[in-house]
CSV table of C-alpha atoms and ligand atoms in Angstrom, one decimal:
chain,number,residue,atom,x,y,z
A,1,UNK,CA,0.0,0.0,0.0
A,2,UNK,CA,1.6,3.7,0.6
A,3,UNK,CA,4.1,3.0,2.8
A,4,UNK,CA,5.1,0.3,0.2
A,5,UNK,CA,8.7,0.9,-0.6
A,6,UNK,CA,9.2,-0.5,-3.5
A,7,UNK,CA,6.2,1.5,-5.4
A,8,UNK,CA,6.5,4.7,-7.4
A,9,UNK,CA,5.9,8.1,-4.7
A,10,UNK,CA,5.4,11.1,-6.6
A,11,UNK,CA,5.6,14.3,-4.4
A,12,UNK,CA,2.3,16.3,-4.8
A,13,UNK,CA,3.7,19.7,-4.4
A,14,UNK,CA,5.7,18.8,-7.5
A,15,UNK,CA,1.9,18.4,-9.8
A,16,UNK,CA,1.1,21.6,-8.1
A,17,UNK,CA,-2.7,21.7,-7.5
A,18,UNK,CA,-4.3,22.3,-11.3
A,19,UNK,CA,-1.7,19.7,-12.5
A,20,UNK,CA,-3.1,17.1,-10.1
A,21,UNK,CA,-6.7,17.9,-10.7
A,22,UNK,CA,-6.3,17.7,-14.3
A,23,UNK,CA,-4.7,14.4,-14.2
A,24,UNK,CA,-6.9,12.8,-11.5
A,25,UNK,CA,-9.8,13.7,-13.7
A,26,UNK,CA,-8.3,12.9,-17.1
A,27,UNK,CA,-10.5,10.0,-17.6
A,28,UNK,CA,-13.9,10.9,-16.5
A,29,UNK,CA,-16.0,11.6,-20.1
A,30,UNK,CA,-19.8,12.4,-19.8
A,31,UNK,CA,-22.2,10.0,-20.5
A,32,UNK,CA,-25.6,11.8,-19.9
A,33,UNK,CA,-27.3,14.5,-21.8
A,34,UNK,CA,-28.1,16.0,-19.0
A,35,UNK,CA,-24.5,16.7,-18.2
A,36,UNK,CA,-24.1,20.3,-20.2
A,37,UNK,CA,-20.9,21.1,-18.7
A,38,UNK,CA,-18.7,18.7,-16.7
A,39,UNK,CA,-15.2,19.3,-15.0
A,40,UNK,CA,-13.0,22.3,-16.5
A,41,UNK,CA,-15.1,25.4,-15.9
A,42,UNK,CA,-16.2,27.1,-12.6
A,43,UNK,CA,-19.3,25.0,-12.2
A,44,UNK,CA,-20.8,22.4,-13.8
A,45,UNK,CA,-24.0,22.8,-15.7
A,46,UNK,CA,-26.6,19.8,-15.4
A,47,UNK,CA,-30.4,20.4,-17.1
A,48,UNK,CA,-32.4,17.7,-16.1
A,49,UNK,CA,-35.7,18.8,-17.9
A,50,UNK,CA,-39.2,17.4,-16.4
A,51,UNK,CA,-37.4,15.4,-13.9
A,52,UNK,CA,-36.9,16.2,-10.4
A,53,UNK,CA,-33.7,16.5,-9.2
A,54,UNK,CA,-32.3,14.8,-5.7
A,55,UNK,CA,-28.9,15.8,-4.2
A,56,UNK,CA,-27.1,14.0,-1.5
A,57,UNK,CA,-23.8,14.2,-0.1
A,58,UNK,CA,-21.3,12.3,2.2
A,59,UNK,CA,-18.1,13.1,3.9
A,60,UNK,CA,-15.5,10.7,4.8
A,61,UNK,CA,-12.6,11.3,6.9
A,62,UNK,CA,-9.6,9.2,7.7
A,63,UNK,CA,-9.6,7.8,11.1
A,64,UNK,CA,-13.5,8.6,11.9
A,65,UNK,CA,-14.9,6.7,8.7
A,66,UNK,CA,-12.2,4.6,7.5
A,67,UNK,CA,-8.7,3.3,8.3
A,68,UNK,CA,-6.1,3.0,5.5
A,69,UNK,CA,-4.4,0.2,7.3
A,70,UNK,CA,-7.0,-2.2,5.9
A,71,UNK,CA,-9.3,-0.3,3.6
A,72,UNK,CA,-7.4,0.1,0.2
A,73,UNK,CA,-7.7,3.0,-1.5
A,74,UNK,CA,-9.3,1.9,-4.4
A,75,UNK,CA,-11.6,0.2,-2.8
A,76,UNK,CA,-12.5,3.7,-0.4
A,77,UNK,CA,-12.7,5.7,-3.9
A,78,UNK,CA,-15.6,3.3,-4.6
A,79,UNK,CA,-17.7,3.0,-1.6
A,80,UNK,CA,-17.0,7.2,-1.1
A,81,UNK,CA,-19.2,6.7,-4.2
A,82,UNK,CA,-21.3,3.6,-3.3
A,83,UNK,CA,-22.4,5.5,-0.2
A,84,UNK,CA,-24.2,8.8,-1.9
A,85,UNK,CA,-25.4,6.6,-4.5
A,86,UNK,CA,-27.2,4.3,-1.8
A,87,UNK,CA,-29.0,7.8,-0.7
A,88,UNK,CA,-30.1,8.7,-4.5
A,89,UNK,CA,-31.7,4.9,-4.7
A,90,UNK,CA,-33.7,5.1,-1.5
A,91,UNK,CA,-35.6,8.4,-3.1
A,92,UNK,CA,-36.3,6.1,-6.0
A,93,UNK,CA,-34.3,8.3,-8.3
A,94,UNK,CA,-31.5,7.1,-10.8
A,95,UNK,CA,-28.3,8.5,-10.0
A,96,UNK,CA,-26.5,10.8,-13.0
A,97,UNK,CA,-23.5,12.9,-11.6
A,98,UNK,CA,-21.1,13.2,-8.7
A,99,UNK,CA,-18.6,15.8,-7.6
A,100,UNK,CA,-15.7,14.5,-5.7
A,101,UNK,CA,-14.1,16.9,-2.8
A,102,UNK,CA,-11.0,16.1,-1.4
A,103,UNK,CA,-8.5,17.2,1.2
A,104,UNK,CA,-5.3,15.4,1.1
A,105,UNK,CA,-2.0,15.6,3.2
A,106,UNK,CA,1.6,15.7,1.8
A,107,UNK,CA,2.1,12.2,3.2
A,108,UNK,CA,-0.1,10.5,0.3
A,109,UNK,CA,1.9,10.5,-2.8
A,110,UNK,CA,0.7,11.2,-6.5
A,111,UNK,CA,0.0,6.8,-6.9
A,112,UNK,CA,-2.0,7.1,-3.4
A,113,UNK,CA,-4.5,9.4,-5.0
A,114,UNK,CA,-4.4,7.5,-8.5
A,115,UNK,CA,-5.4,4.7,-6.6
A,116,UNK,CA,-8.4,6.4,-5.2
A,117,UNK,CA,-9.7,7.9,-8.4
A,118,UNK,CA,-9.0,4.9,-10.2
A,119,UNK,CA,-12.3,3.3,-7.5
A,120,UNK,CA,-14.4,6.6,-8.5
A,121,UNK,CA,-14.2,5.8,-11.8
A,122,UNK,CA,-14.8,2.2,-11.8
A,123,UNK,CA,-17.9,3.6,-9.3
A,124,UNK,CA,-19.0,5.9,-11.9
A,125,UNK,CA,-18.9,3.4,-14.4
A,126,UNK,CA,-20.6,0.2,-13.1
A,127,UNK,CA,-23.4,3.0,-12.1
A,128,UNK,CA,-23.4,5.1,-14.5
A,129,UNK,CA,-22.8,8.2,-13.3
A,130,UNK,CA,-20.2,11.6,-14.8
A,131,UNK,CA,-18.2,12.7,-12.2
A,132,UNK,CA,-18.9,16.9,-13.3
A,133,UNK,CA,-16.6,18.8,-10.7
A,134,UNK,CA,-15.2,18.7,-6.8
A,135,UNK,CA,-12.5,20.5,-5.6
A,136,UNK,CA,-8.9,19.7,-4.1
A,137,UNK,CA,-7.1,20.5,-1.2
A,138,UNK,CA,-4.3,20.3,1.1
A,139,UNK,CA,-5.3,19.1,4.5
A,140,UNK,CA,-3.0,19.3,7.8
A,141,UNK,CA,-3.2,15.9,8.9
A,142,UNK,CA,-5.0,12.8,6.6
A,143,UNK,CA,-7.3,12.4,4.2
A,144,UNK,CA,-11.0,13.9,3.7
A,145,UNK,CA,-13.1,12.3,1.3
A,146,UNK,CA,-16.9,14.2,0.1
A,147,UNK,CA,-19.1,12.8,-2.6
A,148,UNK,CA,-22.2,14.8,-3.6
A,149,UNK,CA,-24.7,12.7,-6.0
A,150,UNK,CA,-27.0,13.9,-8.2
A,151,UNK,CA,-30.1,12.0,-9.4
A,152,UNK,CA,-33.2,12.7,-11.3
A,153,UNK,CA,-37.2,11.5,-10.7
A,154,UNK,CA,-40.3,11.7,-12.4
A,155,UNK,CA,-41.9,14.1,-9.4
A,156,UNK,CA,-44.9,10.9,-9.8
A,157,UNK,CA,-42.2,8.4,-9.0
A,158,UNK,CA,-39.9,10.0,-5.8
A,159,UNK,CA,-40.4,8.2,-2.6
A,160,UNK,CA,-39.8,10.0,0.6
A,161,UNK,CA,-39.4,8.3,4.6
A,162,UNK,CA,-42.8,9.8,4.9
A,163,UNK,CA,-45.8,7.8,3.2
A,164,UNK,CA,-45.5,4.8,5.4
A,165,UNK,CA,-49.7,3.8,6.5
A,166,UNK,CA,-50.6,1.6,9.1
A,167,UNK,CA,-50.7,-2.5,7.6
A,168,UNK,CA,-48.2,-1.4,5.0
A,169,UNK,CA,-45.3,-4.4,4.1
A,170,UNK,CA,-41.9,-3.8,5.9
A,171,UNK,CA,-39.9,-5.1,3.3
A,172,UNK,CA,-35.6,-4.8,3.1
A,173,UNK,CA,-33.4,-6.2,0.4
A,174,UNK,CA,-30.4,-8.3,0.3
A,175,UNK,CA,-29.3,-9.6,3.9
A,176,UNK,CA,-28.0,-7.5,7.1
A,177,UNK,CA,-25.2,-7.5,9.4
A,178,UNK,CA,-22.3,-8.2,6.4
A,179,UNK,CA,-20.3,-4.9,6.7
A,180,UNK,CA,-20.1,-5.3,10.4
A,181,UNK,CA,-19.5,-8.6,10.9
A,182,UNK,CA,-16.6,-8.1,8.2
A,183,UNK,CA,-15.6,-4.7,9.7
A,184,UNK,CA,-14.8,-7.3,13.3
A,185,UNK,CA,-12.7,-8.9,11.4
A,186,UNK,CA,-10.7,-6.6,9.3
A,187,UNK,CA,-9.9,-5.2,12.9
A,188,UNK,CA,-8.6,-8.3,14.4
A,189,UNK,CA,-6.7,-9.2,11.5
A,190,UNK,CA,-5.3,-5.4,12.3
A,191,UNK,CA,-4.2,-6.5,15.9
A,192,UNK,CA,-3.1,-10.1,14.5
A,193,UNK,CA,-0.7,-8.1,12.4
A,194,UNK,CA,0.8,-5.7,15.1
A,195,UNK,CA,1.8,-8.2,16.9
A,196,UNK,CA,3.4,-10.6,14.2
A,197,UNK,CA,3.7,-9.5,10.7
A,198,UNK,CA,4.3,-12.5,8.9
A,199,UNK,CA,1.7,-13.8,10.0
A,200,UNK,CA,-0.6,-14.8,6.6
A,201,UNK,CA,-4.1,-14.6,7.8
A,202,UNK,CA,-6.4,-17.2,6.0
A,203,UNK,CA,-9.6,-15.1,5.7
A,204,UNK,CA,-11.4,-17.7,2.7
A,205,UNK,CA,-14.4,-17.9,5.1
A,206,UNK,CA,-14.9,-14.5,5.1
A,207,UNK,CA,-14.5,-13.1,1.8
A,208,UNK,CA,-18.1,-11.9,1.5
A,209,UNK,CA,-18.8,-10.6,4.8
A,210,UNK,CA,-15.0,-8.4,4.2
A,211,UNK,CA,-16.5,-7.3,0.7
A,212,UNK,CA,-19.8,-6.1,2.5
A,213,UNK,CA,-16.9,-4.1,4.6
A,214,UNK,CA,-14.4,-3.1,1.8
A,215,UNK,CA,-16.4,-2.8,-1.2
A,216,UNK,CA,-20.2,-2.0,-0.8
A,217,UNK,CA,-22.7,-1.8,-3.2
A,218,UNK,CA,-25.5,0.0,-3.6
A,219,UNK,CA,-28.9,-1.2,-4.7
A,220,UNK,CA,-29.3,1.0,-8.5
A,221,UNK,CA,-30.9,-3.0,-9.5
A,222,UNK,CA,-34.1,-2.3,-7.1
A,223,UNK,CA,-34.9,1.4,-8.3
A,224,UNK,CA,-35.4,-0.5,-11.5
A,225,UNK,CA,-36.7,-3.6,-10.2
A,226,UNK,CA,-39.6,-1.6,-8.6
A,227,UNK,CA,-40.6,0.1,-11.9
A,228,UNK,CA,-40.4,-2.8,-13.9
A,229,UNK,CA,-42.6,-4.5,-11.1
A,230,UNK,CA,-44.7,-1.7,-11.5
A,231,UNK,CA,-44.8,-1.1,-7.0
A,232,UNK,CA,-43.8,2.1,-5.8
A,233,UNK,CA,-43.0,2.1,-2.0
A,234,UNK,CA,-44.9,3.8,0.3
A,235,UNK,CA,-41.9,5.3,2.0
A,236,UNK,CA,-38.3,3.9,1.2
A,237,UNK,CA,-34.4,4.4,3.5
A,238,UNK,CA,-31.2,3.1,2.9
A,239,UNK,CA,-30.0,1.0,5.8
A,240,UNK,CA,-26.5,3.3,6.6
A,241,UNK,CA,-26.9,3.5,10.4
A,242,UNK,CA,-28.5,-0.2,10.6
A,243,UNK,CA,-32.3,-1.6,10.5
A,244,UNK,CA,-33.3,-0.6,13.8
A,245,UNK,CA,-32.3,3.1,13.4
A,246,UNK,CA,-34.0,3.2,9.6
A,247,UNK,CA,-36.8,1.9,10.6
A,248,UNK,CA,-36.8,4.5,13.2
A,249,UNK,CA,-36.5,7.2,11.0
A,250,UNK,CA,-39.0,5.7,8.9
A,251,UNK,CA,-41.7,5.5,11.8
A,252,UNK,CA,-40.9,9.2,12.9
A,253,UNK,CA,-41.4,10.7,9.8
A,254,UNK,CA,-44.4,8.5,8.6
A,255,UNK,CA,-45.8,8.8,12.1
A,256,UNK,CA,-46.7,4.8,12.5
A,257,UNK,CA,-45.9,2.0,14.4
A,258,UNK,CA,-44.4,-1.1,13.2
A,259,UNK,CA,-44.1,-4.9,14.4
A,260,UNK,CA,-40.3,-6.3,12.9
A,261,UNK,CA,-40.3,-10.1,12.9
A,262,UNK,CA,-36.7,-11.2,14.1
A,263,UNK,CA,-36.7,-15.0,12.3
A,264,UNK,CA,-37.9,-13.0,9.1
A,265,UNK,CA,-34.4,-10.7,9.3
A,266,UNK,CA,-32.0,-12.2,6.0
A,267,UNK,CA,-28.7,-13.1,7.2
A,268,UNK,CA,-26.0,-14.6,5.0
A,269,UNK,CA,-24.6,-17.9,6.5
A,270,UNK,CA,-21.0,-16.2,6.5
A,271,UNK,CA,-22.6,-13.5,9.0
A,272,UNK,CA,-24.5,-16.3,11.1
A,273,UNK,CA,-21.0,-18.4,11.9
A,274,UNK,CA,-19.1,-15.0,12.1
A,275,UNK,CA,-21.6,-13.9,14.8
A,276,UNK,CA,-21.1,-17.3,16.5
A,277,UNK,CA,-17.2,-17.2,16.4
A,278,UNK,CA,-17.2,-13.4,17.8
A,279,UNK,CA,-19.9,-14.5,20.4
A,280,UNK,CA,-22.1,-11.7,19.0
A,281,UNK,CA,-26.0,-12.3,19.0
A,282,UNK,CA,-26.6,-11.8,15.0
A,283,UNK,CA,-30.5,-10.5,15.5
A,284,UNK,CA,-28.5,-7.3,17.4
A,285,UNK,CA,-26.0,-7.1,14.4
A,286,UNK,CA,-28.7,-6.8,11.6
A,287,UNK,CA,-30.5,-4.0,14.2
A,288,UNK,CA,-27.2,-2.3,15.0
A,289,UNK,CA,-24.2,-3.0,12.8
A,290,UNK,CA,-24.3,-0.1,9.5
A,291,UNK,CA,-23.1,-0.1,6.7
A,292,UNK,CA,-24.9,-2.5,4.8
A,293,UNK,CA,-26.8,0.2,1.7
A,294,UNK,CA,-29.3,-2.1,1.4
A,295,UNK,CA,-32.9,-0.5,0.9
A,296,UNK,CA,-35.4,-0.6,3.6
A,297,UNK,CA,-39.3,0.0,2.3
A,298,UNK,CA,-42.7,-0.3,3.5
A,299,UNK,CA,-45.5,-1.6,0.7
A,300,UNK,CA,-48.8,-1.3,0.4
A,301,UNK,CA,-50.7,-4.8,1.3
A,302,UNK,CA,-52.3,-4.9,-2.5
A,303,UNK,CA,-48.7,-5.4,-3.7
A,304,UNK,CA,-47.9,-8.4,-1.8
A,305,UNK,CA,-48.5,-10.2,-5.1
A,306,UNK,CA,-45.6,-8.8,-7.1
A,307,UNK,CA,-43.4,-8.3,-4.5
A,308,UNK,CA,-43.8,-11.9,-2.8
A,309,UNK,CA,-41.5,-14.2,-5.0
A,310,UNK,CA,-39.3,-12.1,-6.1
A,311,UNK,CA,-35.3,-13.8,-3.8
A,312,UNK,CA,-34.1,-9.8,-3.4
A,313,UNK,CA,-37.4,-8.5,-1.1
A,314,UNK,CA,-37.6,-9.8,1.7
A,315,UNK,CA,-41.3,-8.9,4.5
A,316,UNK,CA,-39.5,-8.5,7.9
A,317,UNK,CA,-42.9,-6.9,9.3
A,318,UNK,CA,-45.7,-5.3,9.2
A,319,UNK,CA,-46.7,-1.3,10.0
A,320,UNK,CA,-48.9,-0.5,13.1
A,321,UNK,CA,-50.8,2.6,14.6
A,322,UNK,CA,-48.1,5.0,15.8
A,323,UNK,CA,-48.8,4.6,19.0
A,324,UNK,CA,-48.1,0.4,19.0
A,325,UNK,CA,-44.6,1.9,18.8
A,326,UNK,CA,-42.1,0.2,16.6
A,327,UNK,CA,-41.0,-3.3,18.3
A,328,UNK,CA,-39.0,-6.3,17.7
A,329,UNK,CA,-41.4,-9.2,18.0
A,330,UNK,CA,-38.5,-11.9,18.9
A,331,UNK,CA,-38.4,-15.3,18.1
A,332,UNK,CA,-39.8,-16.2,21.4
A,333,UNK,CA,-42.5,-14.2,20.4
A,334,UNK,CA,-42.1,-11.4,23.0
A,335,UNK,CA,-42.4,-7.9,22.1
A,336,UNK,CA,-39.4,-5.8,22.8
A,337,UNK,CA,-39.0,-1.9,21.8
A,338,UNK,CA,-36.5,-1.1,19.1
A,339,UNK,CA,-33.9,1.3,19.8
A,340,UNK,CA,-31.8,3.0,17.8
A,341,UNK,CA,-28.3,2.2,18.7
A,342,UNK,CA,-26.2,2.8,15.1
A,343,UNK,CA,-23.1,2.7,15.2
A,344,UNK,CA,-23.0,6.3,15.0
A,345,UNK,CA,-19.1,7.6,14.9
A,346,UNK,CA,-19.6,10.5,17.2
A,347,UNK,CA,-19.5,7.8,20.2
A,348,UNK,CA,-16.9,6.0,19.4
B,401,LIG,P1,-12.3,26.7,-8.7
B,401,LIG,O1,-11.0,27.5,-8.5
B,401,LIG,O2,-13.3,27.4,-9.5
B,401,LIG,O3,-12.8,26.1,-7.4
B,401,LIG,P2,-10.8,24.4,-9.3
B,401,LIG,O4,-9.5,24.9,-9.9
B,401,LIG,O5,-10.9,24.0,-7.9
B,401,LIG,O6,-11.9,25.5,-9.6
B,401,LIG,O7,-11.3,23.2,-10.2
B,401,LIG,C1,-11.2,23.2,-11.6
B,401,LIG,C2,-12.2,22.2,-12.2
B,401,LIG,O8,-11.8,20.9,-11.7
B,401,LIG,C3,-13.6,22.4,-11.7
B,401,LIG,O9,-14.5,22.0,-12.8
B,401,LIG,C4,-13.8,21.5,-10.6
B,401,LIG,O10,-15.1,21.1,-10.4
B,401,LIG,C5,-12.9,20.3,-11.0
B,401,LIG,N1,-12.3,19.7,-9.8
B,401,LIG,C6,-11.5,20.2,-8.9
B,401,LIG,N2,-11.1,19.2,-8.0
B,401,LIG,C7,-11.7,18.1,-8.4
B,401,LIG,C8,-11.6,16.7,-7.9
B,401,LIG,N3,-11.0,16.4,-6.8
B,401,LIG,N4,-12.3,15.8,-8.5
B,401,LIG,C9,-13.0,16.1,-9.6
B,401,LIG,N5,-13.1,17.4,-10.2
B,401,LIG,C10,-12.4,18.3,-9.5
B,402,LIG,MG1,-11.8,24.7,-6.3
């Protein structure tokens, strides 16, 4: 990685900054219409006629968000991406530019930041976005990554947190837990290291739960999915902060209750035996543990139909009258009050 020896360090100062912008961004060619003006001028220039347009962003910094001593850089350019994306999906929009902001210390070198772009523009490919502008700076100490998105929605077709009703579907794709579970252990490997070096971790059974971690996705198939299926949530969240929270956030704003069934929550086999082996209950990793971008959506009852067979949706519960409160209804069939935990970085 960067402090790699052998590999090529090219001082930044000797780029100077208009130098390195221009060849981070060498690559990046527009693929929408939409995208008047990309990178090059003072501001982009973006007309998204008859659509709406949505606009999220995301700032990651070394040491809060990630750790370089595990996370490569590639694969942080990508989920820097992956992450705003996730946020343009849950409004059911698609996703058409991103900016890219960053604030870099002396101590990366020219092939550090290469690295990163080189994720951002796989990112911007696989999900078809034009990366249109950002901005670049020094920074005193690490490495500050912000990604805005920009997406665009027939106004008909934009789902907010807020249209949840009573008897509504609680229904979340993919399975939960993955990016924690892999997060644990990336950061034992970390300590395994410190203390020998040579030490050649074998980490085959947990290569998907580590690329939950390292190399999110985000869920562009199920924006398309739902049109093509012709069912338009009734409220829709990306799970950043973990189920318990989104769900939350989806009761508060919808002002309804919910009932979450914990033997209907998806969990990947790799998170199951992880959770064993780390002695960690897995029902309080798939309410708690973030990261996973999957989308989190309540459904009106008349589209159980289309939604039922389809192996990505999953009906984890049911909405209530607000004040049922949102619970847990355990396997044990006891009702038990959700909380939102997160794993929110201000406490850690
Ligand atoms: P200004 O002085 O107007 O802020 P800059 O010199 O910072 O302009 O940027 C020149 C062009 O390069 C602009 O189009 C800007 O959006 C783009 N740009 C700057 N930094 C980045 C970056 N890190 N990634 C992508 N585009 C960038
Ligand atoms: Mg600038």
């Amino acid at each position: 990685m960067i402090e790699d020896k052998n590999q090529q360090r090219t001082q930044l100062n000797d780029l100077g900054e208009f130098g390195l912008i221009d060849h981070l961004t060498k690559n990046f060619e527009a693929k929408h219409k939409s995208t008047i003006k990309g990178i090059g001028d003072d501001a982009a220039v973006i007309d998204n006629v008859d659509k709406q347009i949505v606009v999220t962003t995301d700032l990651l910094v070394e040491g809060v968000h990630f750790d370089l001593s595990y996370a490569p850089l590639k694969h942080l350019g990508y989920k820097a991406v992956i992450v705003n994306l996730s946020d343009v999906y849950a409004m059911n929009a698609e996703a058409t530019q991103i900016t890219v902001s960053i604030a870099v210390s002396n101590r990366f070198p020219l092939e550090a930041l290469e690295e990163l772009y080189s994720g951002i523009e796989t990112a911007s490919k696989v999900y078809n976005v034009d990366v249109v502008g950002g901005d670049t700076t020094s920074s005193t100490s690490g490495l500050l990554i912000s990604v805005t998105a920009i997406g665009e929605v027939k106004s008909n077709d934009v789902v907010y947190r807020n249209g949840a009703k009573p008897n509504d579907l609680l229904v979340v794709t993919g399975d939960l837990g993955g990016a924690y579970m892999g997060l644990q252990v990336l950061e034992r490997e970390k300590e395994v290291f410190k203390v020998n070096p040579n030490n050649q971790p074998d980490l085959d059974a947990y290569t998907y739960i580590m690329e939950r971690q390292l190399k999110p996705e985000a869920r562009k198939d199920i924006v398309k999915l739902l049109k093509d299926m012709e069912v338009k949530p009734t409220a829709m969240i990306d799970i950043s902060d973990g189920l318990s929270s989104e769900i939350l956030h989806i009761c508060k704003a919808s002002k309804v209750g919910c009932d979450l069934y914990e033997d209907k929550i998806p969990l990947d086999p790799q998170v199951i035996s992880t959770c064993e082996e780390f002695n960690l209950d897995s029902t309080m990793i798939a309410l708690n543990g973030g990261e996973d971008y999957e989308l989190l959506m309540t459904v009106s009852q008349d589209d159980y139909p289309k939604i039922k067979a389809n192996p990505n949706l999953t009906v984890i519960g049911f909405m209530t009258e607000e004040n049922a409160g949102a619970n847990l209804v355990t396997r044990a069939e006891t009702k038990v009050p959700l909380q939102a935990q997160g794993w929110k970085n201000f406490s850690d």
